């Protein structure tokens, strides 16, 4: 039973560039949430996707966008990268039925130079 | 907005002692409270969770208590072991926004 998988594991970009991160949910899950975790801090909610639509959004600018595909996998896109976007980006999957546990992937470490 | 406060930020205990981490949430409509353990460079792993219709839940050496009136919930680890050393995050879900809001984390160090 595959857990949540994310790719790539590490990424280095420069300011102003664009990046796409990918996530495949745990088998049986159809809801994907994305989080940003800066060094030494807790994960911050970016947004959640269900049925290929953004269902909830945190306090992140429009430079952060996403997509969910029919197979429930998801992408996180960040445009016009800033130094402050350097962080660990975590994907979590869950079932939408009630308050179900969210299971995290290993994350993508994004470094902006 | 929604907020989850977590204390202490660091906790050092001797092997075999108990450890307690406390969290307070602001949204009284929150109804689900998971706890995650994150080792250095690894993913957050769900270790226990509790829903608002339950006051206490236990799983071997780990227990969580919830006081809805005071909007407090706590993680209790008994008979701590060096492998319990990690950062622990509490979180609250539900309410008006249906978002999972995390606390700031507690670095637990278990000294052998």
GROMACS .gro file of C-alpha atoms in nm:
model
  225
    1UNK     CA    1   0.000   0.000   0.000
    2UNK     CA    2   0.182   0.307  -0.129
    3UNK     CA    3   0.189   0.608   0.095
    4UNK     CA    4   0.200   0.970  -0.016
    5UNK     CA    5   0.476   1.027  -0.270
    6UNK     CA    6   0.625   1.362  -0.369
    7UNK     CA    7   0.868   1.468  -0.637
    8UNK     CA    8   1.128   1.597  -0.667
    9UNK     CA    9   1.292   1.553  -0.326
   10UNK     CA   10   1.516   1.855  -0.365
   11UNK     CA   11   1.510   2.155  -0.597
   12UNK     CA   12   1.725   2.463  -0.639
   13UNK     CA   13   1.588   2.768  -0.820
   14UNK     CA   14   1.675   3.135  -0.853
   15UNK     CA   15   1.460   3.436  -0.779
   16UNK     CA   16   1.192   3.506  -1.037
   17UNK     CA   17   1.176   3.151  -1.167
   18UNK     CA   18   0.875   2.923  -1.156
   19UNK     CA   19   0.852   2.577  -0.999
   20UNK     CA   20   0.612   2.281  -1.011
   21UNK     CA   21   0.597   2.024  -0.734
   22UNK     CA   22   0.409   1.696  -0.760
   23UNK     CA   23   0.218   1.472  -0.521
   24UNK     CA   24   0.048   1.135  -0.545
   25UNK     CA   25  -0.192   1.061  -0.258
   26UNK     CA   26  -0.207   0.749  -0.047
   27UNK     CA   27  -0.412   0.470  -0.200
   28UNK     CA   28  -0.780   0.524  -0.125
   29UNK     CA   29  -0.743   0.896  -0.056
   30UNK     CA   30  -0.892   1.159  -0.284
   31UNK     CA   31  -0.817   1.485  -0.102
   32UNK     CA   32  -0.477   1.654  -0.122
   33UNK     CA   33  -0.353   1.939   0.097
   34UNK     CA   34  -0.032   2.135   0.052
   35UNK     CA   35   0.173   2.291   0.331
   36UNK     CA   36   0.483   2.510   0.351
   37UNK     CA   37   0.720   2.438   0.638
   38UNK     CA   38   0.994   2.695   0.697
   39UNK     CA   39   1.294   2.589   0.901
   40UNK     CA   40   1.208   2.558   1.269
   41UNK     CA   41   0.837   2.622   1.219
   42UNK     CA   42   0.519   2.423   1.192
   43UNK     CA   43   0.356   2.346   0.857
   44UNK     CA   44   0.148   2.633   0.717
   45UNK     CA   45  -0.163   2.542   0.515
   46UNK     CA   46  -0.148   2.657   0.152
   47UNK     CA   47  -0.458   2.498  -0.002
   48UNK     CA   48  -0.660   2.180  -0.039
   49UNK     CA   49  -0.791   2.007  -0.350
   50UNK     CA   50  -1.089   1.776  -0.382
   51UNK     CA   51  -1.271   1.668  -0.697
   52UNK     CA   52  -1.017   1.865  -0.901
   53UNK     CA   53  -1.114   2.193  -0.735
   54UNK     CA   54  -0.952   2.414  -0.473
   55UNK     CA   55  -1.171   2.369  -0.168
   56UNK     CA   56  -0.985   2.569   0.097
   57UNK     CA   57  -0.702   2.820   0.086
   58UNK     CA   58  -0.464   2.959   0.344
   59UNK     CA   59  -0.300   3.302   0.356
   60UNK     CA   60  -0.075   3.263   0.054
   61UNK     CA   61  -0.053   3.497  -0.247
   62UNK     CA   62  -0.183   3.414  -0.592
   63UNK     CA   63   0.172   3.321  -0.695
   64UNK     CA   64   0.086   2.988  -0.534
   65UNK     CA   65  -0.152   2.785  -0.745
   66UNK     CA   66  -0.240   2.423  -0.780
   67UNK     CA   67  -0.416   2.157  -0.972
   68UNK     CA   68  -0.565   1.816  -0.909
   69UNK     CA   69  -0.594   1.551  -1.178
   70UNK     CA   70  -0.866   1.287  -1.227
   71UNK     CA   71  -0.638   1.024  -1.065
   72UNK     CA   72  -0.628   1.248  -0.751
   73UNK     CA   73  -0.262   1.342  -0.792
   74UNK     CA   74  -0.182   1.709  -0.751
   75UNK     CA   75   0.064   1.980  -0.847
   76UNK     CA   76   0.174   2.290  -0.663
   77UNK     CA   77   0.298   2.576  -0.879
   78UNK     CA   78   0.484   2.879  -0.750
   79UNK     CA   79   0.557   3.172  -0.982
   80UNK     CA   80   0.799   3.462  -0.944
   81UNK     CA   81   0.996   3.285  -0.674
   82UNK     CA   82   1.124   3.488  -0.379
   83UNK     CA   83   1.403   3.407  -0.137
   84UNK     CA   84   1.136   3.366   0.131
   85UNK     CA   85   0.979   3.079  -0.061
   86UNK     CA   86   1.270   2.857   0.047
   87UNK     CA   87   1.109   2.585   0.258
   88UNK     CA   88   1.002   2.225   0.279
   89UNK     CA   89   0.680   2.178   0.083
   90UNK     CA   90   0.466   1.898   0.221
   91UNK     CA   91   0.174   1.724   0.062
   92UNK     CA   92  -0.083   1.542   0.274
   93UNK     CA   93  -0.367   1.320   0.159
   94UNK     CA   94  -0.689   1.223   0.331
   95UNK     CA   95  -1.044   1.112   0.275
   96UNK     CA   96  -1.300   1.392   0.262
   97UNK     CA   97  -1.549   1.203   0.476
   98UNK     CA   98  -1.557   1.392   0.801
   99UNK     CA   99  -1.236   1.480   0.979
  100UNK     CA  100  -1.007   1.206   0.859
  101UNK     CA  101  -0.635   1.188   0.944
  102UNK     CA  102  -0.398   1.351   0.701
  103UNK     CA  103  -0.090   1.151   0.601
  104UNK     CA  104   0.218   1.338   0.482
  105UNK     CA  105   0.468   1.271   0.210
  106UNK     CA  106   0.843   1.321   0.257
  107UNK     CA  107   0.824   1.669   0.109
  108UNK     CA  108   1.018   1.867  -0.147
  109UNK     CA  109   1.303   2.082  -0.017
  110UNK     CA  110   1.300   2.401  -0.226
  111UNK     CA  111   1.597   2.634  -0.208
  112UNK     CA  112   1.591   2.976  -0.373
  113UNK     CA  113   1.924   3.140  -0.454
  114UNK     CA  114  -0.792   3.413   1.261
  115UNK     CA  115  -0.744   3.062   1.386
  116UNK     CA  116  -0.448   3.003   1.612
  117UNK     CA  117  -0.289   2.711   1.796
  118UNK     CA  118  -0.039   2.784   2.073
  119UNK     CA  119   0.199   2.511   2.185
  120UNK     CA  120   0.419   2.488   2.496
  121UNK     CA  121   0.694   2.431   2.578
  122UNK     CA  122   0.907   2.499   2.272
  123UNK     CA  123   1.179   2.270   2.406
  124UNK     CA  124   1.161   1.989   2.660
  125UNK     CA  125   1.444   1.779   2.796
  126UNK     CA  126   1.370   1.471   3.008
  127UNK     CA  127   1.562   1.173   3.138
  128UNK     CA  128   1.495   0.834   2.986
  129UNK     CA  129   1.204   0.671   3.166
  130UNK     CA  130   1.047   0.999   3.275
  131UNK     CA  131   0.718   1.133   3.143
  132UNK     CA  132   0.679   1.423   2.900
  133UNK     CA  133   0.379   1.652   2.861
  134UNK     CA  134   0.318   1.896   2.577
  135UNK     CA  135   0.025   2.137   2.591
  136UNK     CA  136  -0.171   2.318   2.321
  137UNK     CA  137  -0.447   2.578   2.318
  138UNK     CA  138  -0.670   2.651   2.021
  139UNK     CA  139  -0.874   2.959   1.945
  140UNK     CA  140  -1.161   2.831   1.729
  141UNK     CA  141  -1.421   2.679   1.960
  142UNK     CA  142  -1.577   2.496   1.664
  143UNK     CA  143  -1.260   2.286   1.608
  144UNK     CA  144  -1.348   1.919   1.633
  145UNK     CA  145  -1.040   1.712   1.545
  146UNK     CA  146  -0.696   1.728   1.709
  147UNK     CA  147  -0.405   1.525   1.569
  148UNK     CA  148  -0.050   1.505   1.699
  149UNK     CA  149   0.247   1.459   1.467
  150UNK     CA  150   0.606   1.353   1.536
  151UNK     CA  151   0.873   1.486   1.301
  152UNK     CA  152   1.228   1.357   1.312
  153UNK     CA  153   1.505   1.567   1.160
  154UNK     CA  154   1.474   1.575   0.781
  155UNK     CA  155   1.169   1.349   0.775
  156UNK     CA  156   0.797   1.379   0.722
  157UNK     CA  157   0.551   1.456   1.004
  158UNK     CA  158   0.405   1.124   1.120
  159UNK     CA  159   0.064   1.098   1.281
  160UNK     CA  160   0.108   0.940   1.625
  161UNK     CA  161  -0.234   0.989   1.783
  162UNK     CA  162  -0.549   1.193   1.733
  163UNK     CA  163  -0.864   1.277   1.925
  164UNK     CA  164  -1.208   1.402   1.827
  165UNK     CA  165  -1.419   1.650   2.015
  166UNK     CA  166  -1.666   1.389   2.140
  167UNK     CA  167  -1.393   1.217   2.342
  168UNK     CA  168  -1.205   1.348   2.647
  169UNK     CA  169  -0.909   1.111   2.647
  170UNK     CA  170  -0.744   0.856   2.421
  171UNK     CA  171  -0.452   0.626   2.489
  172UNK     CA  172  -0.223   0.418   2.269
  173UNK     CA  173   0.046   0.228   2.461
  174UNK     CA  174   0.285   0.492   2.604
  175UNK     CA  175   0.108   0.784   2.439
  176UNK     CA  176  -0.211   0.954   2.556
  177UNK     CA  177  -0.397   1.268   2.459
  178UNK     CA  178  -0.648   1.461   2.668
  179UNK     CA  179  -0.895   1.724   2.550
  180UNK     CA  180  -1.070   1.995   2.752
  181UNK     CA  181  -1.321   2.156   2.516
  182UNK     CA  182  -1.437   2.411   2.771
  183UNK     CA  183  -1.088   2.549   2.818
  184UNK     CA  184  -0.991   2.478   2.456
  185UNK     CA  185  -0.684   2.287   2.573
  186UNK     CA  186  -0.541   1.955   2.462
  187UNK     CA  187  -0.227   1.779   2.576
  188UNK     CA  188   0.006   1.498   2.472
  189UNK     CA  189   0.143   1.269   2.742
  190UNK     CA  190   0.433   1.032   2.677
  191UNK     CA  191   0.522   0.790   2.957
  192UNK     CA  192   0.841   0.587   3.002
  193UNK     CA  193   1.022   0.799   2.747
  194UNK     CA  194   1.294   0.643   2.533
  195UNK     CA  195   1.577   0.805   2.333
  196UNK     CA  196   1.391   0.723   2.011
  197UNK     CA  197   1.108   0.950   2.128
  198UNK     CA  198   1.343   1.246   2.065
  199UNK     CA  199   1.191   1.456   1.785
  200UNK     CA  200   0.980   1.765   1.721
  201UNK     CA  201   0.614   1.718   1.812
  202UNK     CA  202   0.338   1.925   1.654
  203UNK     CA  203  -0.019   1.958   1.770
  204UNK     CA  204  -0.291   2.068   1.528
  205UNK     CA  205  -0.657   2.162   1.530
  206UNK     CA  206  -0.905   2.105   1.250
  207UNK     CA  207  -1.256   2.213   1.178
  208UNK     CA  208  -1.463   2.509   1.271
  209UNK     CA  209  -1.557   2.775   1.024
  210UNK     CA  210  -1.267   2.725   0.785
  211UNK     CA  211  -1.209   2.348   0.784
  212UNK     CA  212  -0.832   2.395   0.782
  213UNK     CA  213  -0.568   2.203   0.975
  214UNK     CA  214  -0.382   2.461   1.186
  215UNK     CA  215  -0.052   2.355   1.340
  216UNK     CA  216   0.118   2.463   1.659
  217UNK     CA  217   0.475   2.589   1.657
  218UNK     CA  218   0.627   2.259   1.768
  219UNK     CA  219   0.806   2.118   2.073
  220UNK     CA  220   1.158   1.982   2.049
  221UNK     CA  221   1.169   1.684   2.285
  222UNK     CA  222   1.511   1.554   2.388
  223UNK     CA  223   1.524   1.230   2.586
  224UNK     CA  224   1.857   1.195   2.762
  225UNK     CA  225   1.982   0.834   2.803
   0.00000   0.00000   0.00000
